[in-house]
Amino acid sequence: EANLPQSVASRIKSCVVFLAGQWGRCLGEECGSGGVQTRTLWCVHSEGWTSHHSNCPHAEQPESQRPCFKVCEWHQDLFEWEVSDWATCVLIPFPHNQVKLRTGECITAQHGIQRRSVQCVRTSNRTSVMSRICEFFSHKPEMEQACLIPCPQDCVVSDFSYWSSCSKTCGTGLQHRTRDVLATPMYGGADCPNLTHTRPCSNPLPCPPGEQHQYSLKVGPWSDCWQPQDKVVWQSGRTMLDFSSSSKDNLVKQHTQSLHHVPHHPKSWDMELGYQTRQVRCTRSDGRSAMLSLCTQDHTPVNYQTCIMPKHCEISDWSSWSPCSKTCRCQDLLPGYRIRTRHMKQIPIGGGKQCPALEEKEACNIIGDLLPHCPRYVWKSTAWGDCRVAPLLSQQDRRLGNVSGLCGGGVQTREIYCVQVPEHQSLSRPVNGRLCAGSDIPSSVQRCSILCPQPCLLSSWSSWGTCLHDNCLEPQGRKGFRQRRRQVLWEPLGVPESCPHLLESIPCEDPICYMWRVETGGRCIPSSGTCGPGSVAQRRVCVNDQGVDVSNGQCPDPAPSPTVPCEVSCPGDCVISSWSSWSSCSTSCSSKNSEGRQRRSRTMLALPGEGGKDCPASSALKEWRECNNHPCVVFHWEATSWGPCIENSSMSLNRTFLENGTVTCAVGVQNRKVTCIKMNVGQVISKRCLDSARPDGVRPCLLPCRRDCKVTPFSEWTTCPGSCLPANSTIPTQSRYRTIIHRSANGGQECPDTLYEERDCEALPQCPSYRWQTHRWQLCSLVPDSIRQGKAGPTEPCGDGLEARGVSCIGEDEEQVDMDLCLQWGGAMPPRTRPCRIPCKDDCTFTTWSKFSECSGCGTFRSRKRSLTGRSKKRDHCLRAELYPLLETEACSCNDFLSQPFGNWSSCILPESITPGFPLGVRQSGHLDQRECGHGRRYRAVTCLDWQGRPVSPSLCSESGYVEEACHVPCPLDCKLSDWSPWSPCSTPCGGGLKIRSKWLREKSFNGGRPCPKLDLKNQVYEAIPCQSACRQFEWVVEAWSTCTINTVTEASACGEGLQSRTVVTVGRNGTVGQVNSLDDSLCNQEDPMPVRTQTCILPCPGDCVMSQWGSWSSCPLSCDPTESRRRRRHVLRLPSPEGTCPEDIQTEACVLNSTCFIYHYNVSDWSSCQLSEMAVCGPGTRSRLLDCVRSDGKVVELSVCEQVNTWRLSEGCDVECPVNCVLSDWSTWSECSHTCGHQGQMLRSRSILQSAHKEGRPCPSQLLHTRSCPIRPCYSWLLGDWSLCHVEGADCGEGVRQRNLTCIVHWGDWPQQESSLTRPRPSLAQELVLPCSVPCPGDCHMTEWSSWSSCQLTCLERRSFETIGRQTRSRAVVVQVLENQENCPQQGFETRPCKGGTCHTYEWRTSGWNGNERVVWCQRSDGVNVTGGCFLQNRPTTVRHCHPPCSKPFSHCTPSGVCGCEKGYIEVMTTHGFLDYCTRTPGIHNKKADVKTNSGLLKPGPSHIQDFFSDWSLQPIGPDGRVQLWAYGVTAAGFLLIVFIIALSFLLCKAPKPTSSPCPPQKPLTLAYDGDMDM
């Protein structure tokens, strides 16, 4: 490069530049500002290649290294992005930064952009740092985003009003009309057009010469009140009032300077009087000024007046901020607020600046993360009260008698109270229930149950056992006991230890504990041969007293023989049957008069033959033995009920511990007396009873836990009034209460007597008593002479002025205090000035007013008079009574008052006992015995009127303001049913069924009584219980057959056929035995015939085979399969002779259903009704049913016959729902009066439903709210009258005032235009009673009055609003009276204000019908208002239509589509090019437009004969196009068919009828009967 020419080198340098890379990361040894950041630099040629740095200009070399702040990870908590809110959406600028609206392109909205500021700040003090520090942790938030701006909305104005009258009555004048702004332009829309339209107008009469102009006296506004600069001159007229002196006589002093200093705590306020002026000029009707003499004829208007120098409001400094209302963190996320106040030290006078707000409120603790959590409040409940059944009884049940022993279902109540969730305490103070509002209130009423007593159900006694030792393990002596037992089938409920003894014993001798049990089986086996003596084997087993097998060595010796001798009869021997079973014992025990016996018998089956063994004697066929020979002495143990549980110090385990280690109740013992009782005798010594069965006399028990009464802590004392006490008021009290959670039990500590405490509030300061004291009025102050000279008006010192007086604040000690104390406590300040007048020479003079006349009574008036004096008697204007009245009247006072009842009677209020001191909402409790009827009192408000009928205080007529009378609330009458009817017979004649009894309706419920249970169509209710019908009251019992008797003469024939008999008796179900002949056969089951008493028999001969009786039939299969059979057997008792044979020993027969085979199944009856205890009304009970075993032929047999497994439940628990009455809370206290005055005020009290009625319970009353009128006090309200017309004092036009009256009215509270009440301050005269205005002079350009506010309108997109606050608009138009004065006209204007509840309006074009080629087009809002603006101009319909070429044909016109058409009643005939050729008249139709045809070859214009023929028809068969109508073809076809029908009918009538061979048989009419089937 050094060898290159200088020109080349310079050329190269001009083509290379430095290029910098990205900054690298900040490097440094430590975190902080000591880091270094570097980047790479290149020297780049414009062609893209790099060069040495020396080739680039060094002056342009950027820096390659800079200091930086090294950011570490822990810095992330020190810095964060701070993002502002998005700014308003603005339009995207066009090129060259021109922001203009794309009105032609905008459809719904236009694109805009929103911006916001983003900076990196320290989290500690929110100061900004470099952005790259925060960029190290996160990306920088976006600073811009796209948005939408609604399309430009043009100004929308209403239609013009009607034209005004002409501004002149002669010559040429002006008329105007105005319109109002309905919607202001937004988002760059078009500005509002001119709101005024002016046009010239002319009168038929020209103006006379010299009267073309009208002159008016115009006054300007009053100037500010000010004082003259020359203090010396001002002394003669300026009055300075000083109220700092305590003297009441010397209050007015002359001063030479103004006092502007206000002391810090002033005891008096300075007030200065000054003057103000106004401009007066004469104006001409063309707007130009004229000489004042042209306007003032008789007098010159006053242009000066006395005024009060303005003083601004002065206020004290702000007080300290009050504590924040939000002191804890809660879920609503709403901030708290705090308040500070300041008071007024100087009231504004003379139009001075009004006082600013005296109270300031600001949010505090907005986030509240550092605040503690707010306390939570929950509902708590006391322990449930006792279960009571009596409230469930109906009126009918309560009259039945004693209700003390009721059991079953009942109800119990508890109290609900609100507490703060404790953090460290186990009990919380109760608080007001309003703090728990929003959470579910627990139930204060629930259902419960009292266990009904149920007697012990026992089984029958077992048979007496064998004589046993008392203790078989240790047998002693020869004395023993025979025992019998019974079992408990149903444990007693509600009656503990109510079961009698379960074991009885009888003393006996020679007891044993083990015995041999012998079982004989098998046949007799002869010892030799086939007959003769033999033996039968028997099985012997040793068993204990329980029947359990034991070893044989424990049984006594000798053991029974393993065989028993027997004998098999040989041929020719006598055959005797086996012994029958022993009969039952005749007595249960033996006594002197009776002893027990049993018998058994056997019969002779065959007589002996020759040489055979003889039969025994008849006495040997029966045997008797003694039984139950023990004496009738029965002993048993009898135990009394267990005594109370008492402590037992000897027991080692005297405490019971739970799993958590807490000690509960001690373990004690219970004792009872156990004695031995001899039946029918009484107590005997204990040795006579079985000692092993002696019941326990002592048992351990758990002592009932001592439970102390538990109460909540006392609630906080109710708050005392925070302010001072008014004079002569009673000392307020505060109270607190506590609630019993559960009462004491088992000797625990009793509940305290005091649950409610009340005390007087601490000594509160009495409200300070301050009053305003007014001083006498001073002399009337006028405008000073120096100001009056040179001004229009009287030059003498007279005219209107102001009087002033001193006002001071007096304390309780009658000393002056600071004025601001009376502003707080003394009420409204009395006026300190009043207008006055010093008479002038030309004023009217009067005598002084006379005294008022005497009143003659109520409703009369009194009056006073005065008269004119001097020259005033001759002046006309002084004689005008409306200006100078000479008589005044006023109403006389009257103390007569009239009392009249007003309004409706209140609800009947029953006397009630309310627990004092419990405020409303503290707790919820339900009373089951609430009084809902009876005698009470009702109230009616009383109005107190004066003699003019105006309301006055009710205390003037009555003490309470009410008239009351006795009333009665009718008691509810419950549904009444009859007593239960007798039980019906059992529903089944045999087996298990149901029997029913019923009640029927006697009286329906009335007045909200308990409703009736569900009744059937006969108004009855039923109860069913199971019953068992005896299938047979008696059953047949037969004895054994007697010996077969042969009626023979010789002994040789003592065998063969004979007779035998048996005894048949009837045994009743109760065990009675009767003879057959003495009973009615109907008492036995007709299906079981009486067994035969005699039968033929075969007595075997000596050589015959003798067989035993047949055994029982074997069982058939359960299915009674007829292919199966059953069998029975018998065996040989005596073998026949060698030549004889024995009959069959096995007999079979087929298993035939209901003949030889039967199937058995269970049959269950219906469920009974739910059975309760006799003393129960509802609750748990049982229902049962019976089970029968039924044979396949329908016969009921014993249950044991059915071999199926019995899985039927014959009883189960059930529940009768309790008829719970409606339970209500207590009445709340009476609310405050809804209105402080008037006759619309009401007081309310309410109660809530704690438990709704259930089942047949008494329903809830409909009256849950009681209302009572408040005492009627008169209402006093300020009534602001309507604004007067603008009045200009002393001139024709210019600046004036509007005034309205302020009246205090007394009314009943229904005044329709009630502006304010006594609770609102009296409206100030300056602000609400006087309003500046302007009366335009003729020729002035002036503003109209403000229009009324438009409807509230929202900004919408596609009929959907994106804002909640709308806008209302009002406007003022400019009225021009003289065109030459237009330059001085003000600008028209409009105002907007926010509003709520706006609507979205849409706009669309409307058009009228065409009138020729023109029509009217206007824009209409969606609510039907015609407007200007709002509609898109691009969519405006055309108002004039044009056709090319012009429509010059006869009867043609231009259509809206821009083509020529024909008028109504003519048809267009078009050329082949589509243009109108001519218009032809529509055939026959003059008011219907013909269709357009395009064929030029149709008929030329001119009527035809066919058209003339049909022209008078109402229905034209030929259409407008010349074609035949479609209906004409139909008519032609119908006529043709009619002709054919007439011809055919004529042919049939003229043809001779053929004779018939036989008449048709008469047809039976078909009748369809509807049977209700839907298919028919």
CSV table of C-alpha atoms in Angstrom, one decimal, residues 1085-1390:
chain,number,residue,atom,x,y,z
A,1085,ASN,CA,-111.6,-81.9,58.4
A,1086,GLN,CA,-114.1,-83.1,55.9
A,1087,GLU,CA,-111.3,-84.3,53.7
A,1088,ASP,CA,-110.3,-86.8,56.4
A,1089,PRO,CA,-113.1,-89.3,56.9
A,1090,MET,CA,-113.6,-90.8,60.3
A,1091,PRO,CA,-111.5,-94.0,60.7
A,1092,VAL,CA,-113.4,-97.2,60.8
A,1093,ARG,CA,-114.1,-98.7,64.2
A,1094,THR,CA,-114.6,-102.3,63.2
A,1095,GLN,CA,-113.3,-104.5,60.5
A,1096,THR,CA,-113.2,-108.1,59.5
A,1097,CYS,CA,-110.1,-109.9,60.4
A,1098,ILE,CA,-108.5,-113.4,59.9
A,1099,LEU,CA,-107.5,-115.2,63.0
A,1100,PRO,CA,-104.9,-117.7,61.8
A,1101,CYS,CA,-105.6,-121.4,62.6
A,1102,PRO,CA,-103.0,-123.3,64.5
A,1103,GLY,CA,-101.2,-124.5,61.4
A,1104,ASP,CA,-101.3,-121.2,59.5
A,1105,CYS,CA,-98.5,-118.8,59.0
A,1106,VAL,CA,-98.8,-115.8,61.2
A,1107,MET,CA,-97.4,-112.5,59.8
A,1108,SER,CA,-96.8,-109.2,61.6
A,1109,GLN,CA,-98.6,-106.0,60.8
A,1110,TRP,CA,-97.5,-104.2,57.6
A,1111,GLY,CA,-94.7,-101.7,58.2
A,1112,SER,CA,-94.7,-98.2,56.8
A,1113,TRP,CA,-94.6,-97.5,53.1
A,1114,SER,CA,-91.2,-96.5,51.8
A,1115,SER,CA,-90.9,-93.0,50.3
A,1116,CYS,CA,-91.6,-92.3,46.7
A,1117,PRO,CA,-89.1,-90.0,44.9
A,1118,LEU,CA,-89.7,-86.3,45.3
A,1119,SER,CA,-90.9,-86.0,41.7
A,1120,CYS,CA,-93.6,-88.7,42.1
A,1121,ASP,CA,-92.4,-90.5,39.0
A,1122,PRO,CA,-95.2,-92.9,38.1
A,1123,THR,CA,-92.6,-95.4,36.8
A,1124,GLU,CA,-91.3,-95.7,40.3
A,1125,SER,CA,-93.1,-97.6,43.1
A,1126,ARG,CA,-93.1,-97.7,46.9
A,1127,ARG,CA,-93.1,-100.8,49.1
A,1128,ARG,CA,-93.8,-102.0,52.6
A,1129,ARG,CA,-92.7,-105.1,54.5
A,1130,ARG,CA,-93.9,-107.5,57.2
A,1131,HIS,CA,-92.2,-110.5,58.8
A,1132,VAL,CA,-93.2,-114.0,59.9
A,1133,LEU,CA,-94.2,-114.3,63.5
A,1134,ARG,CA,-95.1,-118.1,63.4
A,1135,LEU,CA,-94.0,-120.6,60.8
A,1136,PRO,CA,-96.8,-122.6,59.2
A,1137,SER,CA,-97.1,-126.4,59.3
A,1138,PRO,CA,-94.9,-128.3,56.9
A,1139,GLU,CA,-97.6,-128.3,54.3
A,1140,GLY,CA,-98.5,-124.7,54.8
A,1141,THR,CA,-97.1,-121.5,53.2
A,1142,CYS,CA,-96.7,-117.9,54.3
A,1143,PRO,CA,-98.2,-115.0,52.3
A,1144,GLU,CA,-96.1,-112.3,50.7
A,1145,ASP,CA,-93.9,-110.2,53.0
A,1146,ILE,CA,-93.4,-107.4,50.5
A,1147,GLN,CA,-96.1,-105.2,49.0
A,1148,THR,CA,-95.5,-102.6,46.2
A,1149,GLU,CA,-97.6,-100.1,44.5
A,1150,ALA,CA,-97.0,-97.3,41.8
A,1151,CYS,CA,-96.2,-93.8,42.9
A,1152,VAL,CA,-99.3,-91.9,41.7
A,1153,LEU,CA,-99.5,-88.2,42.4
A,1154,ASN,CA,-102.1,-87.1,44.9
A,1155,SER,CA,-102.9,-90.8,45.6
A,1156,THR,CA,-99.9,-92.7,46.8
A,1157,CYS,CA,-97.4,-90.0,46.4
A,1158,PHE,CA,-97.5,-86.3,47.4
A,1159,ILE,CA,-95.3,-83.4,46.8
A,1160,TYR,CA,-94.9,-80.9,49.6
A,1161,HIS,CA,-93.9,-77.2,49.3
A,1162,TYR,CA,-93.8,-74.1,51.5
A,1163,ASN,CA,-96.4,-71.5,51.2
A,1164,VAL,CA,-95.7,-68.0,52.7
A,1165,SER,CA,-98.4,-65.5,53.6
A,1166,ASP,CA,-98.3,-61.8,52.9
A,1167,TRP,CA,-96.3,-59.4,55.1
A,1168,SER,CA,-98.1,-57.9,57.9
A,1169,SER,CA,-98.1,-54.2,58.6
A,1170,CYS,CA,-95.1,-52.8,60.5
A,1171,GLN,CA,-95.9,-53.6,64.1
A,1172,LEU,CA,-94.8,-51.1,66.7
A,1173,SER,CA,-94.8,-51.1,70.5
A,1174,GLU,CA,-98.1,-50.1,72.1
A,1175,MET,CA,-96.4,-46.9,73.4
A,1176,ALA,CA,-94.7,-46.0,70.1
A,1177,VAL,CA,-96.0,-43.6,67.5
A,1178,CYS,CA,-93.4,-44.4,64.8
A,1179,GLY,CA,-89.8,-45.6,64.5
A,1180,PRO,CA,-88.4,-49.1,64.2
A,1181,GLY,CA,-90.7,-52.1,64.3
A,1182,THR,CA,-91.1,-55.5,62.8
A,1183,ARG,CA,-93.3,-57.1,60.3
A,1184,SER,CA,-93.9,-60.9,60.0
A,1185,ARG,CA,-95.5,-63.5,57.9
A,1186,LEU,CA,-96.4,-67.2,58.4
A,1187,LEU,CA,-95.1,-70.3,56.7
A,1188,ASP,CA,-97.2,-73.4,55.9
A,1189,CYS,CA,-96.4,-76.7,54.4
A,1190,VAL,CA,-98.9,-77.5,51.7
A,1191,ARG,CA,-99.4,-80.9,50.1
A,1192,SER,CA,-99.8,-81.2,46.3
A,1193,ASP,CA,-103.5,-81.7,46.7
A,1194,GLY,CA,-103.8,-78.5,48.7
A,1195,LYS,CA,-103.9,-79.9,52.1
A,1196,VAL,CA,-102.0,-78.1,54.8
A,1197,VAL,CA,-99.8,-80.4,56.8
A,1198,GLU,CA,-97.2,-80.1,59.5
A,1199,LEU,CA,-94.1,-78.1,58.7
A,1200,SER,CA,-91.9,-81.1,59.5
A,1201,VAL,CA,-93.3,-82.8,56.4
A,1202,CYS,CA,-91.7,-80.4,54.0
A,1203,GLU,CA,-88.1,-81.6,53.5
A,1204,GLN,CA,-87.0,-78.4,51.7
A,1205,VAL,CA,-84.5,-76.1,53.2
A,1206,ASN,CA,-86.4,-73.3,54.8
A,1207,THR,CA,-84.8,-70.0,53.5
A,1208,TRP,CA,-87.8,-67.9,54.0
A,1209,ARG,CA,-87.5,-64.9,56.3
A,1210,LEU,CA,-90.6,-64.8,58.5
A,1211,SER,CA,-89.8,-61.6,60.2
A,1212,GLU,CA,-87.7,-58.5,59.4
A,1213,GLY,CA,-87.2,-55.1,60.7
A,1214,CYS,CA,-89.2,-52.2,59.3
A,1215,ASP,CA,-89.5,-48.5,60.0
A,1216,VAL,CA,-92.6,-46.4,60.3
A,1217,GLU,CA,-91.7,-42.9,59.2
A,1218,CYS,CA,-92.4,-40.3,61.9
A,1219,PRO,CA,-94.9,-37.6,61.3
A,1220,VAL,CA,-92.5,-34.8,62.1
A,1221,ASN,CA,-94.2,-31.4,62.6
A,1222,CYS,CA,-92.7,-28.3,61.0
A,1223,VAL,CA,-90.2,-26.7,63.3
A,1224,LEU,CA,-89.6,-23.0,63.2
A,1225,SER,CA,-87.0,-20.7,64.7
A,1226,ASP,CA,-87.8,-18.0,67.1
A,1227,TRP,CA,-89.2,-14.8,65.9
A,1228,SER,CA,-86.5,-12.2,65.2
A,1229,THR,CA,-86.6,-8.9,66.8
A,1230,TRP,CA,-88.6,-6.2,65.1
A,1231,SER,CA,-86.6,-4.4,62.4
A,1232,GLU,CA,-86.0,-0.7,62.1
A,1233,CYS,CA,-88.7,1.2,60.5
A,1234,SER,CA,-88.4,1.2,56.7
A,1235,HIS,CA,-89.2,4.9,56.5
A,1236,THR,CA,-88.4,7.5,59.0
A,1237,CYS,CA,-91.7,9.4,58.3
A,1238,GLY,CA,-94.9,9.1,56.4
A,1239,HIS,CA,-97.4,6.3,56.3
A,1240,GLN,CA,-95.4,3.9,54.2
A,1241,GLY,CA,-93.1,2.8,57.0
A,1242,GLN,CA,-93.2,-0.8,58.2
A,1243,MET,CA,-91.4,-2.9,60.7
A,1244,LEU,CA,-90.8,-6.5,60.0
A,1245,ARG,CA,-89.9,-9.6,61.9
A,1246,SER,CA,-89.3,-13.1,60.5
A,1247,ARG,CA,-88.6,-16.6,61.3
A,1248,SER,CA,-87.1,-19.5,59.3
A,1249,ILE,CA,-88.0,-23.1,58.8
A,1250,LEU,CA,-85.5,-25.3,60.7
A,1251,GLN,CA,-87.3,-28.6,59.9
A,1252,SER,CA,-89.8,-29.1,57.2
A,1253,ALA,CA,-92.9,-31.2,57.8
A,1254,HIS,CA,-92.5,-34.8,57.1
A,1255,LYS,CA,-95.2,-37.4,56.3
A,1256,GLU,CA,-98.3,-36.6,58.3
A,1257,GLY,CA,-96.6,-33.9,60.4
A,1258,ARG,CA,-98.2,-30.5,60.8
A,1259,PRO,CA,-97.2,-28.4,57.8
A,1260,CYS,CA,-95.3,-25.2,58.1
A,1261,PRO,CA,-97.5,-22.1,58.4
A,1262,SER,CA,-97.5,-19.8,55.5
A,1263,GLN,CA,-96.9,-16.7,57.6
A,1264,LEU,CA,-93.2,-16.5,58.2
A,1265,LEU,CA,-93.2,-12.7,58.2
A,1266,HIS,CA,-95.0,-10.3,60.4
A,1267,THR,CA,-95.5,-6.7,59.5
A,1268,ARG,CA,-96.5,-3.8,61.6
A,1269,SER,CA,-97.0,-0.2,60.5
A,1270,CYS,CA,-94.7,2.3,62.0
A,1271,PRO,CA,-96.0,5.3,64.0
A,1272,ILE,CA,-97.0,7.9,61.4
A,1273,ARG,CA,-94.8,10.9,61.7
A,1274,PRO,CA,-95.1,13.9,59.3
A,1275,CYS,CA,-92.5,14.2,56.5
A,1276,TYR,CA,-90.9,17.5,55.8
A,1277,SER,CA,-89.3,18.0,52.5
A,1278,TRP,CA,-87.8,20.8,50.5
A,1279,LEU,CA,-89.7,21.3,47.3
A,1280,LEU,CA,-87.8,23.1,44.5
A,1281,GLY,CA,-90.2,24.9,42.1
A,1282,ASP,CA,-89.8,25.2,38.4
A,1283,TRP,CA,-87.4,27.7,37.0
A,1284,SER,CA,-88.9,31.0,36.1
A,1285,LEU,CA,-88.4,32.7,32.8
A,1286,CYS,CA,-85.2,34.7,32.4
A,1287,HIS,CA,-85.8,38.0,34.2
A,1288,VAL,CA,-83.6,41.1,33.5
A,1289,GLU,CA,-84.0,43.6,36.2
A,1290,GLY,CA,-84.6,47.2,35.0
A,1291,ALA,CA,-84.0,46.4,31.3
A,1292,ASP,CA,-85.5,44.8,28.2
A,1293,CYS,CA,-82.7,42.3,27.5
A,1294,GLY,CA,-79.2,41.3,28.5
A,1295,GLU,CA,-77.9,39.4,31.5
A,1296,GLY,CA,-80.5,38.3,34.0
A,1297,VAL,CA,-81.3,35.5,36.4
A,1298,ARG,CA,-83.8,32.6,36.6
A,1299,GLN,CA,-85.2,31.9,40.0
A,1300,ARG,CA,-87.2,29.1,41.6
A,1301,ASN,CA,-88.9,28.9,44.9
A,1302,LEU,CA,-87.8,26.6,47.8
A,1303,THR,CA,-90.7,25.5,49.9
A,1304,CYS,CA,-90.8,23.3,53.0
A,1305,ILE,CA,-93.8,21.1,52.7
A,1306,VAL,CA,-95.3,18.6,55.1
A,1307,HIS,CA,-96.7,15.4,53.6
A,1308,TRP,CA,-97.4,11.7,54.1
A,1309,GLY,CA,-94.2,10.4,52.5
A,1310,ASP,CA,-95.7,9.9,49.1
A,1311,TRP,CA,-94.9,13.3,47.6
A,1312,PRO,CA,-94.3,12.6,43.9
A,1313,GLN,CA,-91.5,15.2,43.5
A,1314,GLN,CA,-89.7,14.8,46.8
A,1315,GLU,CA,-86.4,16.6,46.3
A,1316,SER,CA,-84.9,16.3,49.7
A,1317,SER,CA,-85.8,15.7,53.3
A,1318,LEU,CA,-84.8,17.0,56.6
A,1319,THR,CA,-81.8,14.7,56.6
A,1320,ARG,CA,-80.5,16.6,53.6
A,1321,PRO,CA,-79.1,20.1,54.0
A,1322,ARG,CA,-81.3,22.9,52.8
A,1323,PRO,CA,-80.3,23.8,49.2
A,1324,SER,CA,-78.2,26.9,49.0
A,1325,LEU,CA,-79.7,29.9,47.3
A,1326,ALA,CA,-76.7,30.7,45.2
A,1327,GLN,CA,-76.3,27.2,43.7
A,1328,GLU,CA,-79.8,25.8,43.3
A,1329,LEU,CA,-82.2,28.7,43.5
A,1330,VAL,CA,-80.7,31.3,41.2
A,1331,LEU,CA,-79.3,30.6,37.8
A,1332,PRO,CA,-77.7,33.2,35.5
A,1333,CYS,CA,-79.3,33.5,32.1
A,1334,SER,CA,-79.5,35.9,29.1
A,1335,VAL,CA,-82.4,37.4,27.2
A,1336,PRO,CA,-81.4,38.2,23.7
A,1337,CYS,CA,-82.2,41.6,22.4
A,1338,PRO,CA,-83.8,42.0,19.0
A,1339,GLY,CA,-81.1,41.6,16.4
A,1340,ASP,CA,-78.7,39.7,18.7
A,1341,CYS,CA,-77.2,36.5,17.5
A,1342,HIS,CA,-77.7,34.1,20.5
A,1343,MET,CA,-77.5,30.4,21.6
A,1344,THR,CA,-80.5,28.3,22.1
A,1345,GLU,CA,-81.2,26.5,25.3
A,1346,TRP,CA,-79.5,23.2,25.8
A,1347,SER,CA,-81.4,20.4,24.2
A,1348,SER,CA,-82.5,17.4,26.3
A,1349,TRP,CA,-80.0,14.6,26.8
A,1350,SER,CA,-80.1,12.0,24.0
A,1351,SER,CA,-80.6,8.3,24.6
A,1352,CYS,CA,-77.6,6.4,26.0
A,1353,GLN,CA,-75.7,4.9,23.0
A,1354,LEU,CA,-72.9,2.4,23.0
A,1355,THR,CA,-70.1,1.9,20.4
A,1356,CYS,CA,-70.8,-1.4,18.7
A,1357,LEU,CA,-69.3,-3.7,16.2
A,1358,GLU,CA,-71.8,-5.8,14.3
A,1359,ARG,CA,-74.5,-5.0,16.9
A,1360,ARG,CA,-72.3,-6.2,19.7
A,1361,SER,CA,-70.9,-3.7,22.2
A,1362,PHE,CA,-67.4,-3.8,23.5
A,1363,GLU,CA,-67.9,-1.2,26.3
A,1364,THR,CA,-70.1,-1.0,29.3
A,1365,ILE,CA,-70.3,2.8,29.7
A,1366,GLY,CA,-72.2,4.7,27.0
A,1367,ARG,CA,-72.6,8.3,26.1
A,1368,GLN,CA,-75.3,10.9,26.1
A,1369,THR,CA,-75.2,14.1,24.1
A,1370,ARG,CA,-76.9,17.5,24.2
A,1371,SER,CA,-76.3,20.5,22.0
A,1372,ARG,CA,-76.9,24.2,21.6
A,1373,ALA,CA,-77.6,25.8,18.2
A,1374,VAL,CA,-76.9,29.4,17.1
A,1375,VAL,CA,-79.9,31.6,16.2
A,1376,VAL,CA,-79.3,34.5,13.8
A,1377,GLN,CA,-81.8,37.3,13.9
A,1378,VAL,CA,-80.0,39.8,11.7
A,1379,LEU,CA,-77.8,38.7,8.8
A,1380,GLU,CA,-75.6,41.7,9.2
A,1381,ASN,CA,-74.7,40.5,12.7
A,1382,GLN,CA,-73.5,37.0,11.8
A,1383,GLU,CA,-69.9,37.8,12.4
A,1384,ASN,CA,-70.5,38.2,16.1
A,1385,CYS,CA,-72.3,34.9,16.5
A,1386,PRO,CA,-70.9,32.3,18.9
A,1387,GLN,CA,-70.0,28.8,17.9
A,1388,GLN,CA,-72.5,26.0,18.2
A,1389,GLY,CA,-71.5,23.4,20.8
A,1390,PHE,CA,-72.4,20.1,22.3
